[in-house]
Coordinates of C-alpha atoms and ligand atoms in Angstrom, one line a residue:
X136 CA 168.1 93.4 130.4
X137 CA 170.3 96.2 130.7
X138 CA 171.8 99.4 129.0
X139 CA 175.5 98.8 127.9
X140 CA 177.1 102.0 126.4
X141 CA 173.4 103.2 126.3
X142 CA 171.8 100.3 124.5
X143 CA 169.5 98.3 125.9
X144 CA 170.4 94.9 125.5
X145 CA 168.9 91.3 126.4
X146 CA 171.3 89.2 127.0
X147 CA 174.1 90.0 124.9
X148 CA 172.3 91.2 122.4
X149 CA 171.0 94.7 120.9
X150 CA 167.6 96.1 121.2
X151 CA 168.7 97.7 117.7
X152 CA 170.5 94.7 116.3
X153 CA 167.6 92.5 117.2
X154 CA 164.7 95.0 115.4
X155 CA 167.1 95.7 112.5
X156 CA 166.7 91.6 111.5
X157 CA 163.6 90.5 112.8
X158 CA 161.5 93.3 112.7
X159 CA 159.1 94.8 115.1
X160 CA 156.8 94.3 116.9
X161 CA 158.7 91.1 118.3
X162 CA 158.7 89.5 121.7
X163 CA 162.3 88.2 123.2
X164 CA 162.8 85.9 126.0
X165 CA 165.7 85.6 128.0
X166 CA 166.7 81.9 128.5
X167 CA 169.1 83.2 131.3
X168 CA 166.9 84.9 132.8
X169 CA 164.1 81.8 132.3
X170 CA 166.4 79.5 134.4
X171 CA 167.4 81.8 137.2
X172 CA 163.7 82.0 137.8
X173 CA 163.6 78.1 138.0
X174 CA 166.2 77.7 139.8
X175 CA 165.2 80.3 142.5
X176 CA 161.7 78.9 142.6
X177 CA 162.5 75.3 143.0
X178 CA 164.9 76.7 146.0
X179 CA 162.6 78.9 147.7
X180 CA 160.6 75.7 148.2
X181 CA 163.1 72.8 148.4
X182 CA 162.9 71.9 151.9
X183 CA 159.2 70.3 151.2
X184 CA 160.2 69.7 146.8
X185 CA 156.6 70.5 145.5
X186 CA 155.5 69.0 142.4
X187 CA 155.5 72.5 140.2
X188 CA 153.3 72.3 137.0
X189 CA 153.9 75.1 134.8
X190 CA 150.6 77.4 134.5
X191 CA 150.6 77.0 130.5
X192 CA 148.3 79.5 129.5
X193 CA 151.0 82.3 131.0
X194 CA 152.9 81.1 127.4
X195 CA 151.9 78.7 125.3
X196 CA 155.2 78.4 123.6
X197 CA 156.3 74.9 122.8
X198 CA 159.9 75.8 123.2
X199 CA 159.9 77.3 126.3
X200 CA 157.9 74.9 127.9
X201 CA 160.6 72.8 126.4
X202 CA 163.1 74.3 128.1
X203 CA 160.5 74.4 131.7
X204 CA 161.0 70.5 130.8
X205 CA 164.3 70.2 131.4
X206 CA 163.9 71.8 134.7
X207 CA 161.5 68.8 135.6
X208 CA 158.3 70.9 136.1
X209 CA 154.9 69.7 135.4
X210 CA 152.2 71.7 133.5
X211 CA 149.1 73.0 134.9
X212 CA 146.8 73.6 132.2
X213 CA 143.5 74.3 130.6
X214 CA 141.8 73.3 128.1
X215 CA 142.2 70.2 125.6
X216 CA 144.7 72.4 123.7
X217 CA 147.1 73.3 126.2
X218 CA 147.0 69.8 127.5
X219 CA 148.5 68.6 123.8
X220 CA 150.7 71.4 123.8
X221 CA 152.3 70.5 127.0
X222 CA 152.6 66.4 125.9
X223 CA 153.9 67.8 122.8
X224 CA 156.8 69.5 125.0
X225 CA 157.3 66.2 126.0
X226 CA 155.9 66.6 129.7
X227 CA 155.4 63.5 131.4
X228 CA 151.6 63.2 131.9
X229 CA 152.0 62.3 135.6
X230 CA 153.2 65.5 136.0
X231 CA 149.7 67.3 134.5
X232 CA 146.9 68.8 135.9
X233 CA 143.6 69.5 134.4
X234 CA 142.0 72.6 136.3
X235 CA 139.3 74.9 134.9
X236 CA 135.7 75.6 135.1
X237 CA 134.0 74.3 132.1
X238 CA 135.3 71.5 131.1
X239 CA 133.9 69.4 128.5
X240 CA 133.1 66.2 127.7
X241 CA 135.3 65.2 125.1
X242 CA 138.3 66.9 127.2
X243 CA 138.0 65.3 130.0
X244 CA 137.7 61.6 127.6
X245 CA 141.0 62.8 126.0
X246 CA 142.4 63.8 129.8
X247 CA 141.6 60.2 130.5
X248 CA 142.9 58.4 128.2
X249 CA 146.5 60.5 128.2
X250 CA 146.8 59.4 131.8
X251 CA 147.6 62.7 133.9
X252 CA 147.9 62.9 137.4
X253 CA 144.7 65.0 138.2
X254 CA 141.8 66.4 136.7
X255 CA 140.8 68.8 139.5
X256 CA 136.9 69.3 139.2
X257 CA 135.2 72.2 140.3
X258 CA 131.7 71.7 140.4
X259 CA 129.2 68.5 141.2
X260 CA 128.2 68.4 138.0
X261 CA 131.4 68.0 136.7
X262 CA 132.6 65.3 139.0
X263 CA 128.9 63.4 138.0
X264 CA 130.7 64.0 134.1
X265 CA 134.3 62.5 135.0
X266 CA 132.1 59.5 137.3
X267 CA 130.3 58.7 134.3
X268 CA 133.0 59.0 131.5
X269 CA 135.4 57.0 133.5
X270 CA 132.9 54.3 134.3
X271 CA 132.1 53.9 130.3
X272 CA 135.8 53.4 130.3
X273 CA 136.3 50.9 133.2
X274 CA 138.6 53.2 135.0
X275 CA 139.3 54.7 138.7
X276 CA 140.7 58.5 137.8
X277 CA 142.3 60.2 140.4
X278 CA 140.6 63.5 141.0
X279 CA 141.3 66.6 143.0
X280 CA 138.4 69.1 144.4
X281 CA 138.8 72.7 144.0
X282 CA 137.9 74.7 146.7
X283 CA 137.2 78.5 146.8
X284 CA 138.2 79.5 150.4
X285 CA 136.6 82.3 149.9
X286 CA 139.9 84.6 150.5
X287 CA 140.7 87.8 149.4
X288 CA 144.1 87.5 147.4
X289 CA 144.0 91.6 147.6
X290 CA 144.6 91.5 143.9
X291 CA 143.4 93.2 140.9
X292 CA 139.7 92.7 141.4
X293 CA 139.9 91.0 137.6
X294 CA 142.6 88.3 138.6
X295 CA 140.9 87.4 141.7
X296 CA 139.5 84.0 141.6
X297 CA 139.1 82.9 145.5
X298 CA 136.0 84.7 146.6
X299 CA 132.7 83.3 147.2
X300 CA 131.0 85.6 144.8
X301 CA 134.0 84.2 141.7
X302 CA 133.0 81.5 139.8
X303 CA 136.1 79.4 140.7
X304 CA 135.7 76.5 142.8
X305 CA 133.2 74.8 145.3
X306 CA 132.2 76.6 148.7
X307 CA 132.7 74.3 151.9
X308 CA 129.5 72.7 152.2
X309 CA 129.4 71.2 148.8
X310 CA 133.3 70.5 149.0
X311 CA 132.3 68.5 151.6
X312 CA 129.5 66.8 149.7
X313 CA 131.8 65.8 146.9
X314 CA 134.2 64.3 149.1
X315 CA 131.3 61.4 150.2
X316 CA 129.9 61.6 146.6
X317 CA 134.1 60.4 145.6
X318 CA 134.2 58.0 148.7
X319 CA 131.4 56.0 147.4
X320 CA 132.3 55.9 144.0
X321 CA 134.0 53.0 142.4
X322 CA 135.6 55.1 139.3
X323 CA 137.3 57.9 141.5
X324 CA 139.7 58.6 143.7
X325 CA 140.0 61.5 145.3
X326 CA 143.7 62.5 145.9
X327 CA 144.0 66.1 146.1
X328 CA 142.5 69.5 148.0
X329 CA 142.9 72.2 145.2
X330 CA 142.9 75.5 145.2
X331 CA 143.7 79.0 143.5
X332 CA 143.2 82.1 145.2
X333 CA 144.4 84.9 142.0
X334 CA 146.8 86.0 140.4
X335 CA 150.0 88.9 140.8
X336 CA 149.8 88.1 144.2
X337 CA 152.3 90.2 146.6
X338 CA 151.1 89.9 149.8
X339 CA 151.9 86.4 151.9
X340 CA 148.5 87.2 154.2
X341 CA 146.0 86.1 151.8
X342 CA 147.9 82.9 151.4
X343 CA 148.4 82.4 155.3
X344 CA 145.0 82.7 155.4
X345 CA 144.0 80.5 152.6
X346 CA 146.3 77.5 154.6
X347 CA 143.8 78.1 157.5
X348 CA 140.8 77.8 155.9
X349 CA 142.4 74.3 154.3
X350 CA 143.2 73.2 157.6
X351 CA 139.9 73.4 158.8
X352 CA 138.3 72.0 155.9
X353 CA 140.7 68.8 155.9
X354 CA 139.9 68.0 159.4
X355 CA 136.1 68.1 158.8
X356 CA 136.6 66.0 156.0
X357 CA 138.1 63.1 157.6
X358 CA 140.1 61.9 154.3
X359 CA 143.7 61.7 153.3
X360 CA 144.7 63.8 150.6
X361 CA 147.7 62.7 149.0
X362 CA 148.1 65.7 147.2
X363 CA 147.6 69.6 148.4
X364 CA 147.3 71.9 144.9
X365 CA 147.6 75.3 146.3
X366 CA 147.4 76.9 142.9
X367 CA 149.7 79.3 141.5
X368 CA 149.4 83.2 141.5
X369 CA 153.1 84.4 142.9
X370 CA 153.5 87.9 141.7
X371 CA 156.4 89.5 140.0
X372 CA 157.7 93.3 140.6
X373 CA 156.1 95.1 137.5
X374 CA 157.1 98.1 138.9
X375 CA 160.1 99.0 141.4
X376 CA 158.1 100.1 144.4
X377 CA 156.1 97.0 144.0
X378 CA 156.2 95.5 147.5
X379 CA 157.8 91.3 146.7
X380 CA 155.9 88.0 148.0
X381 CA 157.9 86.8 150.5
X382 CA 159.0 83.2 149.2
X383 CA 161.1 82.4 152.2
X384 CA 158.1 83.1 155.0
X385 CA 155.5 81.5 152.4
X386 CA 157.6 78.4 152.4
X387 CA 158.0 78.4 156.2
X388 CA 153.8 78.5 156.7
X389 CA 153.6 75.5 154.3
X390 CA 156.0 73.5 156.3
X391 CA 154.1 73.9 159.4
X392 CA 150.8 73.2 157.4
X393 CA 152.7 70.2 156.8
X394 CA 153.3 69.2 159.8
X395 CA 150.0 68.2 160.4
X396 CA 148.8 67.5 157.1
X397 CA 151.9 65.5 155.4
X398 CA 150.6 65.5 151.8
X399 CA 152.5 66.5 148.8
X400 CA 152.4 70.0 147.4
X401 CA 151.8 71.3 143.9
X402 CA 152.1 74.7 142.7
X403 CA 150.9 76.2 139.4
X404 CA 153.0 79.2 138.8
X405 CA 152.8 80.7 135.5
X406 CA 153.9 84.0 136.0
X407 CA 156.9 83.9 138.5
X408 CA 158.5 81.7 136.1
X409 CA 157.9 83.6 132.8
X410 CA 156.9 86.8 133.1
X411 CA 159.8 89.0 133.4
X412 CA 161.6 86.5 131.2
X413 CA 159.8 88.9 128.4
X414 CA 160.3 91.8 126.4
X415 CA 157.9 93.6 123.9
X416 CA 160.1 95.1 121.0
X417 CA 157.9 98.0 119.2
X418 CA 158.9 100.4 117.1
X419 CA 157.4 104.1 117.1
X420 CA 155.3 104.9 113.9
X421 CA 154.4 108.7 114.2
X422 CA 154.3 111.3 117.0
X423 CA 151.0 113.5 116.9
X424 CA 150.9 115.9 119.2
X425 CA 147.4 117.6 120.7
X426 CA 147.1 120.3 123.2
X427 CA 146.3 117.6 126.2
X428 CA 149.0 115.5 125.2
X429 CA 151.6 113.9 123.2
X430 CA 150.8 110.9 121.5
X431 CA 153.7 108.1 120.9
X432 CA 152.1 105.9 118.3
X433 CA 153.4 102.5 118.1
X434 CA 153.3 99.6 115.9
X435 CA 152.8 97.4 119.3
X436 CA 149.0 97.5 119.9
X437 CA 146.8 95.8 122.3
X438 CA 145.6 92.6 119.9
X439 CA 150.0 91.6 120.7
X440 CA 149.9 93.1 123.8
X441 CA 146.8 93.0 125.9
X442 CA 146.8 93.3 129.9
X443 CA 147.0 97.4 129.6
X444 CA 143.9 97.5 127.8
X445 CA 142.0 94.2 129.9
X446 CA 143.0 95.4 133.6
X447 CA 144.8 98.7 133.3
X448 CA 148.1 97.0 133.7
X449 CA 151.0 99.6 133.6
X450 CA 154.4 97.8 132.3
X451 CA 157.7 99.6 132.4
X452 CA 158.4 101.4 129.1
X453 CA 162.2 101.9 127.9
X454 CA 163.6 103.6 124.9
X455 CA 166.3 101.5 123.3
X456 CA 169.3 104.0 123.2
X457 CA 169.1 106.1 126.4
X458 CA 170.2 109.7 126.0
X459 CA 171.4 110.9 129.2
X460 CA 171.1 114.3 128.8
X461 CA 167.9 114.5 126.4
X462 CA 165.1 116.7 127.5
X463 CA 162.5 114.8 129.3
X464 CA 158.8 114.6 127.6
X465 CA 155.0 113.7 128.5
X466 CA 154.0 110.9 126.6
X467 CA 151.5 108.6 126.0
X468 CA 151.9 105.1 124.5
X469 CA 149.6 104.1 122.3
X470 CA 148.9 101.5 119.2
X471 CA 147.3 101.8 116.1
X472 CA 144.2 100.2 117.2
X473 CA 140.9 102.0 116.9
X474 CA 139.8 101.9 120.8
X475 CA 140.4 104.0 122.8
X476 CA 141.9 101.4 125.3
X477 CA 144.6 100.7 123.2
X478 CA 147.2 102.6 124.7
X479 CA 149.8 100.8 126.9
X480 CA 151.3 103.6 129.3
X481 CA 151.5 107.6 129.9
X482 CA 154.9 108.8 130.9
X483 CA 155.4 111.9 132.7
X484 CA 159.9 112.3 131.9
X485 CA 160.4 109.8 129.3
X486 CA 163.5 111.0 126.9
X487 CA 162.6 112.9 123.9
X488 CA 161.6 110.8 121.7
X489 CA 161.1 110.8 117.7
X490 CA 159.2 108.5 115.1
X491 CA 161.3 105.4 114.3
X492 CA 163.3 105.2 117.5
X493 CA 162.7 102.0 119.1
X494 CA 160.4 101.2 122.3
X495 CA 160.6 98.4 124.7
X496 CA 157.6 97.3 127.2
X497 CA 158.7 94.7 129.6
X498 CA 158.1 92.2 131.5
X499 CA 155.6 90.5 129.0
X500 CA 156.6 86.9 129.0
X501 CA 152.9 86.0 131.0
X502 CA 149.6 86.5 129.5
X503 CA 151.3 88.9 126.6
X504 CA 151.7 86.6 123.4
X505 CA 149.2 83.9 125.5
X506 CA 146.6 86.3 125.4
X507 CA 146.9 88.5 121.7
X508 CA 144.7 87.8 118.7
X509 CA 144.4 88.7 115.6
X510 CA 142.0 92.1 116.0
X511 CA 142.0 94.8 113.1
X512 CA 143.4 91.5 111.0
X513 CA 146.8 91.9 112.4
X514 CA 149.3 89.4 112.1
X515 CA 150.3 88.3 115.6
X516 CA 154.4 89.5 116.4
X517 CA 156.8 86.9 116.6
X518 CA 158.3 84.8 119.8
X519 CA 162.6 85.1 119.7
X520 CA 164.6 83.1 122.1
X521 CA 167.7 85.0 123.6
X522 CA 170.3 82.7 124.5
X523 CA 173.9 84.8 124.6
X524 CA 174.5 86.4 121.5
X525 CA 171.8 83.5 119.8
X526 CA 168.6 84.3 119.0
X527 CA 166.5 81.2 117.6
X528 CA 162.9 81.9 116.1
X529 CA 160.8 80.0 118.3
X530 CA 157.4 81.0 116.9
X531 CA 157.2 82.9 112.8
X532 CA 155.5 86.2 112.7
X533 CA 152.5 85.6 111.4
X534 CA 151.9 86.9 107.4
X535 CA 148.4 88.6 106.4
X536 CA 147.9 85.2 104.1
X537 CA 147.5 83.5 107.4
X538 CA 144.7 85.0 108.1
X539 CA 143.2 85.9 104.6
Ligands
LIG670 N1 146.3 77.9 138.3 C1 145.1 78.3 138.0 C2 144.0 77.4 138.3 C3 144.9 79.5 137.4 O1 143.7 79.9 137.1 C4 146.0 80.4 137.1 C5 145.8 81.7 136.5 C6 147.3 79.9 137.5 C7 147.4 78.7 138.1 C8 148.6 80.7 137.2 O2 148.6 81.9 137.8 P1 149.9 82.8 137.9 O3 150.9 82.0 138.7 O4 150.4 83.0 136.5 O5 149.5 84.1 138.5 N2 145.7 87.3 132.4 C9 145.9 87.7 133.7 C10 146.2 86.6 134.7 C11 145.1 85.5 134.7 C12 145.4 84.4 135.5 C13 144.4 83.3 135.3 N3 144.7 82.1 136.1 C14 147.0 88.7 133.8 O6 147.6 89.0 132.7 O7 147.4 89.2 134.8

């Protein structure tokens, strides 16, 4: 995204041109931008090729994880419904993994019977479910064992999931448990060491220290894992002075974890490969004004747009025509929503700003159109994919007879 004679453009189109026929609020992904971050990823890592499984619930969109396809990633995912949504993409189920907490019954039968690499289990009971279900079907199901390494990803404290007090995960003494429970079972086989220590991730310690306390765990274990899951959680620069992972050294402590380990790696990133693929097109309704402050009321709210209002998220906010030499303003971003929570961002200097212009928040391909619902009975925004000058409707906005 960038401004070009003061508009601010997505590819090679127009903010304007973009609102003017599709209507706001509207997300927009850049398919350019989508592959660059592909392409970097798989690079970063090359020199040990990791099996990468998209983290579906970052975007749910069949077409982009269409287009993740063609890149040859796998899919991580959750639930019975992002597993069809990923075979529906058309992604080979030997590239899947099954991860989550809760699993049920009648997910993990369906998981079975579409053939995926791993389910990776994360408590005994669960592994007891998978043992049972697979023995009613006569089959060996290769499984992977989440462990929670009990590592601070120095995270938001919401998107943490590695600590011994998160619900994520078996602690070492039961890890090791399962690992005899598997080795005496005739309907699994236990290929992989998984784990995921959180999310928006920017600092390579907690990851350094998270290969230690694998290390350890491996050689107490005594058993070959074919497969090392190290999760996903790589974090993107929301914000300029955001300090960056460091791919390059991250990559260098895996290759000297595999030295002595030699198993394959997988990697469930979700948001280093979508999330600053995304804008958030909005368009401002009224400006009220108070004595405290200056309210910019948009049509965006937090049902299409959540993480501001779930973990105090701040996005970068741009106006879609810059005015070099307007008068700067306070503002505060807000939707129509009534909570007070719904409000996306204050500004100290944003441009003047008056009530149609057009507002973009950024950086909302992850957990933005994944995670909005239909609260206040609005109809969810629609998903646009920019390719050029194209742009192709890749999900309708939803009408109000949808939901009536
Ligand atoms: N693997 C597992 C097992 C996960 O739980 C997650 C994310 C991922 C992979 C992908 O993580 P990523 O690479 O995208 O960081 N809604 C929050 C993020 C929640 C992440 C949940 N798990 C947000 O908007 O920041």
């Amino acid at each position: 995204m960038k401004y070009i004679k003061n508009k601010l453009t997505i590819e090679k189109i127009s903010i304007q041109s973009i609102a003017k026929k599709f209507g706001t609020p509207s997300y927009c992904y850049s398919l350019n931008q989508l592959k660059k971050n592909i392409i970097n990823f798989k690079k970063s890592f090359k020199s040990f090729s990791p099996l990468i499984c998209f983290a579906v619930k970052s975007n749910t969109n069949v077409s982009l994880i269409k287009e993740i396809k063609k890149f040859g990633l796998g899919a991580d995912v959750v639930s019975m419904g992002e597993l069809m949504i990923a075979l529906k993409a058309g992604i080979n189920s030997r590239k899947i993994v099954f991860s989550g907490v809760g699993k049920t019954s009648r997910e993990i039968s369906f998981a079975i019977d579409r053939n995926i690499l791993l389910i990776n289990a994360e408590s005994k009971s669960e592994i007891q479910e998978i043992h049972r279900i697979a023995k009613l079907k006569g089959k060996k199901i290769q499984i992977g064992i989440r462990l929670n390494p009990n590592t601070d990803a120095k995270t938001l404290n919401q998107i943490s999931t590695g600590k011994k007090e998160n619900k994520f995960g078996v602690n070492e003494k039961t890890f090791l448990e399962l690992v005899n429970y598997c080795k005496i079972s005739k309907n699994l086989e236990l290929k992989c060491l998984s784990v995921h220590i959180g999310s928006q991730i920017l600092d390579n310690r907690p990851y350094e220290e998270m290969l230690g306390v694998i290390g350890k765990i491996i050689d107490k274990t005594n058993h070959k894992f074919e497969f090392i899951d190290l999760g996903g959680g790589m974090g993107i620069t929301y914000d300029e002075k955001d300090k960056k992972l460091n791919y390059k050294r991250y990559s260098k402590e895996i290759k000297k974890f595999l030295k002595k380990y030699k198993s394959k790696v997988i990697f469930e990133p979700g948001r280093a490969i979508i999330g600053n693929t995304g804008i958030l097109v909005s368009k401002v309704v009224y400006i009220k004004k108070n004595k405290e402050k200056n309210f910019v009321i948009l049509d965006a709210a937090m049902n299409d747009f959540m993480r501001p209002a779930l973990y105090g998220a701040s996005h970068k906010t741009l106006p879609s025509v810059r005015i070099r030499n307007k008068s700067k303003r306070s503002y505060e971003f807000v939707g129509p929503i009534c909570e007070s929570t719904d409000k996306f961002v204050s500004l100290k200097k944003f441009q003047e700003i008056k009530e149609k212009d057009l507002v973009v928040i950024c950086d909302v391909g992850a957990y933005g159109m994944s995670l909005s619902s239909n609260y206040n009975m609005r109809p969810k925004p629609p998903e646009l994919l920019i390719s050029g000058s194209k742009v192709k409707v890749i999900r309708k906005r939803q009408k109000h007879k949808d939901l009536l």
